[in-house]
PDB file of C-alpha atoms in Angstrom:
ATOM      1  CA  UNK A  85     -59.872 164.028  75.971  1.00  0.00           C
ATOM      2  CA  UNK A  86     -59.115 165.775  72.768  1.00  0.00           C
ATOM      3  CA  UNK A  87     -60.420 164.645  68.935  1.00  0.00           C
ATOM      4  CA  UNK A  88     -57.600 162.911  68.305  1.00  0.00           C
ATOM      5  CA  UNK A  89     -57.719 160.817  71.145  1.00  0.00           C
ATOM      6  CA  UNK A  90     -61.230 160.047  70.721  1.00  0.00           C
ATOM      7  CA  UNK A  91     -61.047 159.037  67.288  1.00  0.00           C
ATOM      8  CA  UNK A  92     -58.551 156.553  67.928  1.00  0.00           C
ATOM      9  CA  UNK A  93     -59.959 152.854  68.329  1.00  0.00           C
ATOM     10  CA  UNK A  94     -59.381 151.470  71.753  1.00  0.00           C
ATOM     11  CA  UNK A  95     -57.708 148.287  70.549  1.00  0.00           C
ATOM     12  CA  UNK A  96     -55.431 150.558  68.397  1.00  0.00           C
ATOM     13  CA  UNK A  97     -51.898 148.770  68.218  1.00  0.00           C
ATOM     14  CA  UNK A  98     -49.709 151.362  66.087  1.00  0.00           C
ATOM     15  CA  UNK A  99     -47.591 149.249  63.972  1.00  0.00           C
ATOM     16  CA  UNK A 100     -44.022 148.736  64.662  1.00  0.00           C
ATOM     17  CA  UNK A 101     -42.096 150.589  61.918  1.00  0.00           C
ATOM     18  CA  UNK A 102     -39.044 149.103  63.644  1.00  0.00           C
ATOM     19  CA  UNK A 103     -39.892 145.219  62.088  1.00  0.00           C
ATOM     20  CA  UNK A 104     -41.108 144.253  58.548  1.00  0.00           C
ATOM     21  CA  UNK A 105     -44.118 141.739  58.805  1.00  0.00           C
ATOM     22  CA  UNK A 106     -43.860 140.807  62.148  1.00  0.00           C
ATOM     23  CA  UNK A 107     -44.663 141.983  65.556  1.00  0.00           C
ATOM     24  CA  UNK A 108     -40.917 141.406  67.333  1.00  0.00           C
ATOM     25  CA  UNK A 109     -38.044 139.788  66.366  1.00  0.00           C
ATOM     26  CA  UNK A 110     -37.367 138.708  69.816  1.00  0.00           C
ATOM     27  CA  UNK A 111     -41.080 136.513  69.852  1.00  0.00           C
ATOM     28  CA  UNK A 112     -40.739 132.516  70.362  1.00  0.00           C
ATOM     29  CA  UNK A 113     -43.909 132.578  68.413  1.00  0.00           C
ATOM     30  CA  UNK A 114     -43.569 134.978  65.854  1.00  0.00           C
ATOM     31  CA  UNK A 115     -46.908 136.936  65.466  1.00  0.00           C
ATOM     32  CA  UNK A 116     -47.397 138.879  62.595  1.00  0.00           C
ATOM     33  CA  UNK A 117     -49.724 141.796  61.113  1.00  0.00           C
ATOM     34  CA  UNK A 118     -53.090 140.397  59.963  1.00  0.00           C
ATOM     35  CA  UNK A 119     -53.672 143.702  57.791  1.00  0.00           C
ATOM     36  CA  UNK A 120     -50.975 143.489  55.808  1.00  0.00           C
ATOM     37  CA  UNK A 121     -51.406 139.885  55.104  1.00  0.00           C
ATOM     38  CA  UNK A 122     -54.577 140.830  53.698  1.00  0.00           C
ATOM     39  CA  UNK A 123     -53.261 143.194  51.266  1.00  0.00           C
ATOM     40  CA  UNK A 124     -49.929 141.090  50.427  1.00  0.00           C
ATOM     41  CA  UNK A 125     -52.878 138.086  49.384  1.00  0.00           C
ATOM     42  CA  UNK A 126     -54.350 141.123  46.959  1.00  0.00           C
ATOM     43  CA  UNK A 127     -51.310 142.026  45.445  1.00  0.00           C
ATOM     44  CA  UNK A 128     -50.787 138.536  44.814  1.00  0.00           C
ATOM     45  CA  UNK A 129     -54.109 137.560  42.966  1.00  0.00           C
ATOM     46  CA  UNK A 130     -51.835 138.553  40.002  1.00  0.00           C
ATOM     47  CA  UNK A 131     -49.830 135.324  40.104  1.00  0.00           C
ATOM     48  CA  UNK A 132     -53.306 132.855  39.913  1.00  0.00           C
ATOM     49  CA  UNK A 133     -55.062 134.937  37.244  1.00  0.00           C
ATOM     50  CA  UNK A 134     -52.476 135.113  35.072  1.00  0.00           C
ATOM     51  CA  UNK A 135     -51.868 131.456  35.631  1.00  0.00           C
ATOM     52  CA  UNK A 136     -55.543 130.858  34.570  1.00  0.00           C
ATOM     53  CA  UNK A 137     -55.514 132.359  31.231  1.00  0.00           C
ATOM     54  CA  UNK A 138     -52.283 130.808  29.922  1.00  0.00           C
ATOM     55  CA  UNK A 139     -53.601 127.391  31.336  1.00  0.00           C
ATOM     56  CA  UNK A 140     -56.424 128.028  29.595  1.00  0.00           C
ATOM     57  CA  UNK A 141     -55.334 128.571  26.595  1.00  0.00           C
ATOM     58  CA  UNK A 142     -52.996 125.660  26.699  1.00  0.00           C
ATOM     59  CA  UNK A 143     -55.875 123.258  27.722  1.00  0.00           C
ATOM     60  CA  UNK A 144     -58.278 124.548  25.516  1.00  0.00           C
ATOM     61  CA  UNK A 145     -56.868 126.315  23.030  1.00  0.00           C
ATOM     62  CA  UNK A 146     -55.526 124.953  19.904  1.00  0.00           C
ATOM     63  CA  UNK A 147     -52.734 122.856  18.975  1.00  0.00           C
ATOM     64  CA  UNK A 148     -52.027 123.868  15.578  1.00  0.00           C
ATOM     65  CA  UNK A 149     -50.636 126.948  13.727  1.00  0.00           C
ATOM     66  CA  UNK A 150     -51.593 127.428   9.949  1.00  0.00           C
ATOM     67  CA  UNK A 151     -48.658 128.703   8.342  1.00  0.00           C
ATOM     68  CA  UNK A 152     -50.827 130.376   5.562  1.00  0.00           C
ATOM     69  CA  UNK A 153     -48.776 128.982   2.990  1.00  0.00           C
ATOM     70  CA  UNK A 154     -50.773 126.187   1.237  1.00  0.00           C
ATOM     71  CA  UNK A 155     -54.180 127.157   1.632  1.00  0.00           C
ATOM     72  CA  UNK A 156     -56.548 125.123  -1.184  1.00  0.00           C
ATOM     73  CA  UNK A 157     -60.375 124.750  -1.375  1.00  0.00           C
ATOM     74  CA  UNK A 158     -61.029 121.139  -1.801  1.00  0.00           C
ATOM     75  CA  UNK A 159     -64.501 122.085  -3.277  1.00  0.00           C
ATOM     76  CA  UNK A 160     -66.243 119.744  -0.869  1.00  0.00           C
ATOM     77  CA  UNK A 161     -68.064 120.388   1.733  1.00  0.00           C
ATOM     78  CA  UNK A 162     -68.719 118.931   5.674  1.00  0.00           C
ATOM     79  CA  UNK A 163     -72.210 117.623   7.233  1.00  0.00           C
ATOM     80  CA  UNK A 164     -72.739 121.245   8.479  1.00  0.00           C
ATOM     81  CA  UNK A 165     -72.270 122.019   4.864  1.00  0.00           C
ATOM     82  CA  UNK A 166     -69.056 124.304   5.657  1.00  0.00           C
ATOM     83  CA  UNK A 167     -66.585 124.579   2.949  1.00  0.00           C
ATOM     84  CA  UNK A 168     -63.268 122.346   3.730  1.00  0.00           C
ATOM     85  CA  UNK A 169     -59.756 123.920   2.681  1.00  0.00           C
ATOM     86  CA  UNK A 170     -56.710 121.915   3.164  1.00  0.00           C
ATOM     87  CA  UNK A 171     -53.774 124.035   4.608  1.00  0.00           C
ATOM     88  CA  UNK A 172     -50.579 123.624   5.428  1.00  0.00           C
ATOM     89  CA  UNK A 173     -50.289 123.551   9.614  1.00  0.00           C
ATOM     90  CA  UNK A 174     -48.080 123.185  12.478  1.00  0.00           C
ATOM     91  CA  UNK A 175     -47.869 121.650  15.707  1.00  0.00           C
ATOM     92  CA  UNK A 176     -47.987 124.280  18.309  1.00  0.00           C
ATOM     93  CA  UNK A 177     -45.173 124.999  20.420  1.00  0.00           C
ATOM     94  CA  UNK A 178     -44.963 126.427  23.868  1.00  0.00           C
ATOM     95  CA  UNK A 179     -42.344 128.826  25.509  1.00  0.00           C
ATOM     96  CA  UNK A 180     -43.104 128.980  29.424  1.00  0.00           C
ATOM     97  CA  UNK A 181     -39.870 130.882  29.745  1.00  0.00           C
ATOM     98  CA  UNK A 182     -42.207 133.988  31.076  1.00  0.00           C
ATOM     99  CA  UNK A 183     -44.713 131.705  33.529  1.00  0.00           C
ATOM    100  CA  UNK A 184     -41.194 129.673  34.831  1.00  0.00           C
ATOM    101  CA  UNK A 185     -39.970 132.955  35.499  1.00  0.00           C
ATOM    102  CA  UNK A 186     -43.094 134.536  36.997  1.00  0.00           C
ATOM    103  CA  UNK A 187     -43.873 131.245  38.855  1.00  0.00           C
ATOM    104  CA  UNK A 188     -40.343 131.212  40.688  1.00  0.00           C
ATOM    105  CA  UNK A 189     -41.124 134.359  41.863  1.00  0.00           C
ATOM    106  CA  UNK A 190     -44.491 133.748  43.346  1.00  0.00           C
ATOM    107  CA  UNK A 191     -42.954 130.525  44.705  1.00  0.00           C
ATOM    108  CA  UNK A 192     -39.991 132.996  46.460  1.00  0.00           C
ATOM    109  CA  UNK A 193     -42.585 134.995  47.657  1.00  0.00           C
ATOM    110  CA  UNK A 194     -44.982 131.866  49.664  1.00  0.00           C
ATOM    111  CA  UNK A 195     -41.467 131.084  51.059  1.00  0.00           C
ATOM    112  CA  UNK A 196     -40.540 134.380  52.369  1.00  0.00           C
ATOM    113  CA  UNK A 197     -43.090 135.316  54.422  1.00  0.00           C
ATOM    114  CA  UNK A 198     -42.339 132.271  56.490  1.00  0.00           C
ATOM    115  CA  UNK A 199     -39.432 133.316  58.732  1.00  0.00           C
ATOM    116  CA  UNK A 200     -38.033 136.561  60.245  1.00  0.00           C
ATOM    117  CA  UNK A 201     -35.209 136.921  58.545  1.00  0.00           C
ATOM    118  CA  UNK A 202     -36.269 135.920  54.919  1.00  0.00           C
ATOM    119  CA  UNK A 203     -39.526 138.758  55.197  1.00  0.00           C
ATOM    120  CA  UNK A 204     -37.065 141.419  54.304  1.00  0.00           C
ATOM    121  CA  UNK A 205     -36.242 140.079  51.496  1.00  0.00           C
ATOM    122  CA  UNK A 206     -39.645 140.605  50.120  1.00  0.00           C
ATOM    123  CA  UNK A 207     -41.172 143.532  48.034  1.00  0.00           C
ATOM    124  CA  UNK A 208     -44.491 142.557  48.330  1.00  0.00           C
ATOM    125  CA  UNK A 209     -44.385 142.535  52.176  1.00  0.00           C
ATOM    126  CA  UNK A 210     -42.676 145.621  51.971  1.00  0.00           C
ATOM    127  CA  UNK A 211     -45.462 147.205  49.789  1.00  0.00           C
ATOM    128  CA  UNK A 212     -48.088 145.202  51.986  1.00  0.00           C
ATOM    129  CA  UNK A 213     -46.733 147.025  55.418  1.00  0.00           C
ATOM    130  CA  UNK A 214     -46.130 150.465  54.062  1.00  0.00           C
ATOM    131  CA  UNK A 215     -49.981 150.421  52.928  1.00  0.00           C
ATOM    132  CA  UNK A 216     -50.462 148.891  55.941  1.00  0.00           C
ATOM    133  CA  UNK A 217     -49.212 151.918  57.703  1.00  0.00           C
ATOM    134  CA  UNK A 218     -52.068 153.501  58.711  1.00  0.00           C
ATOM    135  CA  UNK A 219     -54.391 150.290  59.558  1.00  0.00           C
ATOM    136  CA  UNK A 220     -54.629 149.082  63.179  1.00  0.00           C
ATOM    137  CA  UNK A 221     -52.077 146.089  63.352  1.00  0.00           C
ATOM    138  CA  UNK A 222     -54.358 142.433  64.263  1.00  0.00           C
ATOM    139  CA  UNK A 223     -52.111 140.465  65.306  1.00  0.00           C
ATOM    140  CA  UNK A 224     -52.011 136.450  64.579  1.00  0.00           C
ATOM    141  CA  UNK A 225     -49.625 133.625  65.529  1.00  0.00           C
ATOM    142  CA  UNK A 226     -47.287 132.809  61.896  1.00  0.00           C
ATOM    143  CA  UNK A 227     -47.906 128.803  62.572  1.00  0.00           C
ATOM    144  CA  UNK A 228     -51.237 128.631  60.527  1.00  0.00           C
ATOM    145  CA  UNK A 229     -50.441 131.427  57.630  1.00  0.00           C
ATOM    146  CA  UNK A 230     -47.018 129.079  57.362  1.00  0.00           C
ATOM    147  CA  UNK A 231     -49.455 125.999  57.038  1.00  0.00           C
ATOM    148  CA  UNK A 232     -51.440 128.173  54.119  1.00  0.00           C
ATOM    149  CA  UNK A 233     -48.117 129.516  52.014  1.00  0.00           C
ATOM    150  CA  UNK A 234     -46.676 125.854  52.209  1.00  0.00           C
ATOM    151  CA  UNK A 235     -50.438 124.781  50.588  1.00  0.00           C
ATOM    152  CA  UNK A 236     -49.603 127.721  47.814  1.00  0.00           C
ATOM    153  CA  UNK A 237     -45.857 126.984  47.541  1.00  0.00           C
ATOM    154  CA  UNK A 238     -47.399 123.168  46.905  1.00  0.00           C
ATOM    155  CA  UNK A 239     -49.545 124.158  43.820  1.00  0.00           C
ATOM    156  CA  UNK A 240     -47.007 126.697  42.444  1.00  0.00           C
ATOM    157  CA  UNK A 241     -44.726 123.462  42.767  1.00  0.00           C
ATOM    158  CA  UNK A 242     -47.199 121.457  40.365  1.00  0.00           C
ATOM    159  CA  UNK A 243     -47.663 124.130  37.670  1.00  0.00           C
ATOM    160  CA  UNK A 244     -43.924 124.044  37.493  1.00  0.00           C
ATOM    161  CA  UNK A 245     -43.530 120.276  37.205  1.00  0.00           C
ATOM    162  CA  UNK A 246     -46.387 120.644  34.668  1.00  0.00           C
ATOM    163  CA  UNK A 247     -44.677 123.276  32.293  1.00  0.00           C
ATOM    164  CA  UNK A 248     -41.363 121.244  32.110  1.00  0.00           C
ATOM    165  CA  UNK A 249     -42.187 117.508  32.564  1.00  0.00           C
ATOM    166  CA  UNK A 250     -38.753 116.484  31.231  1.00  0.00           C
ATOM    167  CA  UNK A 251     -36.772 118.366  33.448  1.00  0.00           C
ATOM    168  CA  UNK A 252     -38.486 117.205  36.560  1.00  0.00           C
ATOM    169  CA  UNK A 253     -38.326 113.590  35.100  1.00  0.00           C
ATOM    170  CA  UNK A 254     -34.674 113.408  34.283  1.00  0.00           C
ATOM    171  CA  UNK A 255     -33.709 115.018  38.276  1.00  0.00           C
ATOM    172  CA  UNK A 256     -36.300 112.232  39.584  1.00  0.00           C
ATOM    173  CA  UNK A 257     -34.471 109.394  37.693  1.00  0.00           C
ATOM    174  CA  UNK A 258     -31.177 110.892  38.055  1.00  0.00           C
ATOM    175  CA  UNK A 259     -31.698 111.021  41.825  1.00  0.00           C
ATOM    176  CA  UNK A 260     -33.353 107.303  41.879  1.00  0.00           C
ATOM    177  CA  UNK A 261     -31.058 105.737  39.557  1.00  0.00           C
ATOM    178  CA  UNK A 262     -34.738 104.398  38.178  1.00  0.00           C
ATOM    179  CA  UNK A 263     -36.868 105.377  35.673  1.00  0.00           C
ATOM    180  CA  UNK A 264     -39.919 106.309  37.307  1.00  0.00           C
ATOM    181  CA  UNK A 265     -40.836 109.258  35.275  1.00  0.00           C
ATOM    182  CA  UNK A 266     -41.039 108.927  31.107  1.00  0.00           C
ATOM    183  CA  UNK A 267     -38.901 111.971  29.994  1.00  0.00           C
ATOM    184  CA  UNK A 268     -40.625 112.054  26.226  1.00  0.00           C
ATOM    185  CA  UNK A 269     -44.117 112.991  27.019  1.00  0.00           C
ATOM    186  CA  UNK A 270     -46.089 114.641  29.593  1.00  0.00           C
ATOM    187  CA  UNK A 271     -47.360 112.621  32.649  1.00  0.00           C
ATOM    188  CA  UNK A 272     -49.596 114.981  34.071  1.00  0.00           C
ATOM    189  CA  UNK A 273     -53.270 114.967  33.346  1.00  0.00           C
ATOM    190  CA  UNK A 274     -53.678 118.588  31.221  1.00  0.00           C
ATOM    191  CA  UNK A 275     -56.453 119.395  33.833  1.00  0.00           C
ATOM    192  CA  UNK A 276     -55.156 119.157  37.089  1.00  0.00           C
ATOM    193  CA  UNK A 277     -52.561 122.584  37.147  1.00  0.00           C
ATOM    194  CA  UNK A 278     -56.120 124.569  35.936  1.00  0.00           C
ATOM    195  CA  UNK A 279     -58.047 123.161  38.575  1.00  0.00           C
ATOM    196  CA  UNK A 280     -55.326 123.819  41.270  1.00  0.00           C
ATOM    197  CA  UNK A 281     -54.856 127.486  39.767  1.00  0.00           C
ATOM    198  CA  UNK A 282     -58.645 128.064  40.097  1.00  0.00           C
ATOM    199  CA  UNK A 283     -58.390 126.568  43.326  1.00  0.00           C
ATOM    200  CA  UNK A 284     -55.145 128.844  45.049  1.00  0.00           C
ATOM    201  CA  UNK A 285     -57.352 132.117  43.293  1.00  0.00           C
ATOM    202  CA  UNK A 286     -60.239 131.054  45.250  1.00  0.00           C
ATOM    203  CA  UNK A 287     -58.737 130.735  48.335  1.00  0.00           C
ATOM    204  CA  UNK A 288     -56.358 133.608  47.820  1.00  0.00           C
ATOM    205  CA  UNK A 289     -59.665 135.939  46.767  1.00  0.00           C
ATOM    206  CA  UNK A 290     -61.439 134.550  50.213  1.00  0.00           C
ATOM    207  CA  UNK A 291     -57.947 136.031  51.961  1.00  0.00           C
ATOM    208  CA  UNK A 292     -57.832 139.099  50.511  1.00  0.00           C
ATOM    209  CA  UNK A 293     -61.410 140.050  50.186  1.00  0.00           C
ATOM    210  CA  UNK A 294     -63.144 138.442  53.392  1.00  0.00           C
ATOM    211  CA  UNK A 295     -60.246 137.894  55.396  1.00  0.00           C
ATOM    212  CA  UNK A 296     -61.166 133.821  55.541  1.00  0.00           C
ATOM    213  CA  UNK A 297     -58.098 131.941  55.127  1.00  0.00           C
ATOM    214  CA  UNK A 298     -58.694 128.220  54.196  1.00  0.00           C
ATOM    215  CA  UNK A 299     -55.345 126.707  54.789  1.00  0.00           C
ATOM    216  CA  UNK A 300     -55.671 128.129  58.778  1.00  0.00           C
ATOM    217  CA  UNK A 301     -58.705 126.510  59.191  1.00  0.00           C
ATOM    218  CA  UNK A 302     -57.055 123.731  57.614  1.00  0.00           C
ATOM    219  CA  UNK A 303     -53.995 123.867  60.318  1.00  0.00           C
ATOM    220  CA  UNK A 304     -56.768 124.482  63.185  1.00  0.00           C
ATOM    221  CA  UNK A 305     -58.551 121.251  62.104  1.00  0.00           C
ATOM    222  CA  UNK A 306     -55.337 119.278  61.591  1.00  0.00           C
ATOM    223  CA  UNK A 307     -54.398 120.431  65.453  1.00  0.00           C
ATOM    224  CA  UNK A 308     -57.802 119.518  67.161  1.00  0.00           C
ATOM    225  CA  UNK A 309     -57.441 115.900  64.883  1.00  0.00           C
ATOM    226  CA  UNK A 310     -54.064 115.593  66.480  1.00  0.00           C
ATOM    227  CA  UNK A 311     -52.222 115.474  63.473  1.00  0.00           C
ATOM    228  CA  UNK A 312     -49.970 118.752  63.995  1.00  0.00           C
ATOM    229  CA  UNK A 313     -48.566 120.206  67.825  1.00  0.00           C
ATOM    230  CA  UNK A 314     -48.094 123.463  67.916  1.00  0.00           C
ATOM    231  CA  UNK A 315     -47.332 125.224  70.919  1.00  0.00           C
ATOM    232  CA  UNK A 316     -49.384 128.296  71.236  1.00  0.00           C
ATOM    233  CA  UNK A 317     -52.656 128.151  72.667  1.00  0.00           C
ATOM    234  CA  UNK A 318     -54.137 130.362  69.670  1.00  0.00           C
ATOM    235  CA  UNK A 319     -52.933 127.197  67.051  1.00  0.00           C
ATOM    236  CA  UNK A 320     -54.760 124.962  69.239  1.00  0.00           C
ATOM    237  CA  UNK A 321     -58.331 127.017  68.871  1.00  0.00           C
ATOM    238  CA  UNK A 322     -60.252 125.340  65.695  1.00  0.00           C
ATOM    239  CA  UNK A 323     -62.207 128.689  65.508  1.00  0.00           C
ATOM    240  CA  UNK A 324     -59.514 130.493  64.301  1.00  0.00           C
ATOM    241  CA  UNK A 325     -59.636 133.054  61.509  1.00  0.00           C
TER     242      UNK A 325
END
């Protein structure tokens, strides 16, 4: 046996450079590359922390602008005994045209990894399986990772809803012929897309870093409670990982 041979791991599957993110084309069950899906959930950490500080500064930041333009002392002072001025200030506006933009993306992204056909339409599974190249392939069954990206493509979802209200109001009413959504104001609680952001970077983090994805235990759970049938035995195993 020579030293390359040797050095080779015995459950060495050399990646098909023939398919993009999966293992076959031709597979009922479409299995794909558990190393690359690794690195894709890396690469996309972006999306969630970058989500967390705008939310963050629109939940806690503040929601006024001093123009700078009438600034007076009023010669009197607070209970912490802190000078007050009155200025002249603004409400603050916000322009998510950058986050809808980004956010669309990510959303394209959950969705595209889902099917054959859609994966090459991907850059990030592109970049994923070309640093992927060298890595022994794992393969896994798609049913559960599918389960996972439809949890993410759920919270992306939200965090749009939440930076245009209005829009989503008016196509709810529109569609309903009711008004079942005020169009004026904004109906969501200010916490809730921050706590699902810090929850998708959590779970994306345990992905990438310790190869633990939530949302297939999730699917393996819902399977052994009877709530989801999926055909291949692997689905079926609640230990999966």
């Amino acid at each position: 046996m020579n030293a390359t041979a040797a050095a080779t791991p015995p459950s060495y599957t050399p990646p098909d450079t023939r398919y993009v993110w999966f293992r076959s084309r031709d597979d009922v069950q479409p299995y794909l590359n558990e190393t690359a899906v690794r690195i894709r959930a890396g690469i996309m950490l972006i999306v969630p922390i970058f989500m967390a500080f705008t939310l963050v500064d629109i939940v806690f930041g503040t929601r006024w602008n001093i123009t700078g333009n009438v600034i007076r002392d009023t010669f009197d002072t607070d209970f912490d005994g802190r000078i007050l001025y009155m200025v002249e200030a603004v409400r603050r506006t916000y322009d998510y045209t950058v986050q809808t933009w980004f956010l669309l993306y990510a959303l394209f992204e959950m969705l595209a990894g889902m099917s054959v056909k859609t994966s090459y339409l991907s850059p990030t599974i592109w970049l994923s399986n070309w640093l992927a190249r060298r890595a022994p392939a794992v393969w896994k069954p798609l049913a559960p990772k599918r389960f996972a990206w439809g949890i993410g493509a759920s919270m992306i979802a939200l965090c749009l809803v939440f930076f245009h209200p209005e829009k989503f109001a008016a196509f709810v009413n529109t569609v309903t012929t009711l008004q079942l959504l005020p169009t004026t104001e904004q109906y969501l609680p200010r916490w809730l897309p921050l706590v699902m952001v810090w929850v998708c970077l959590g779970f994306m983090w345990l992905e990438a870093i310790l190869g633990f994805c939530v949302g297939c235990q999730l699917h393996a759970l819902f399977v052994k409670l009877g709530w989801l049938q999926e055909e291949c035995e692997e689905c079926n195993n609640l230990s999966f990982n």
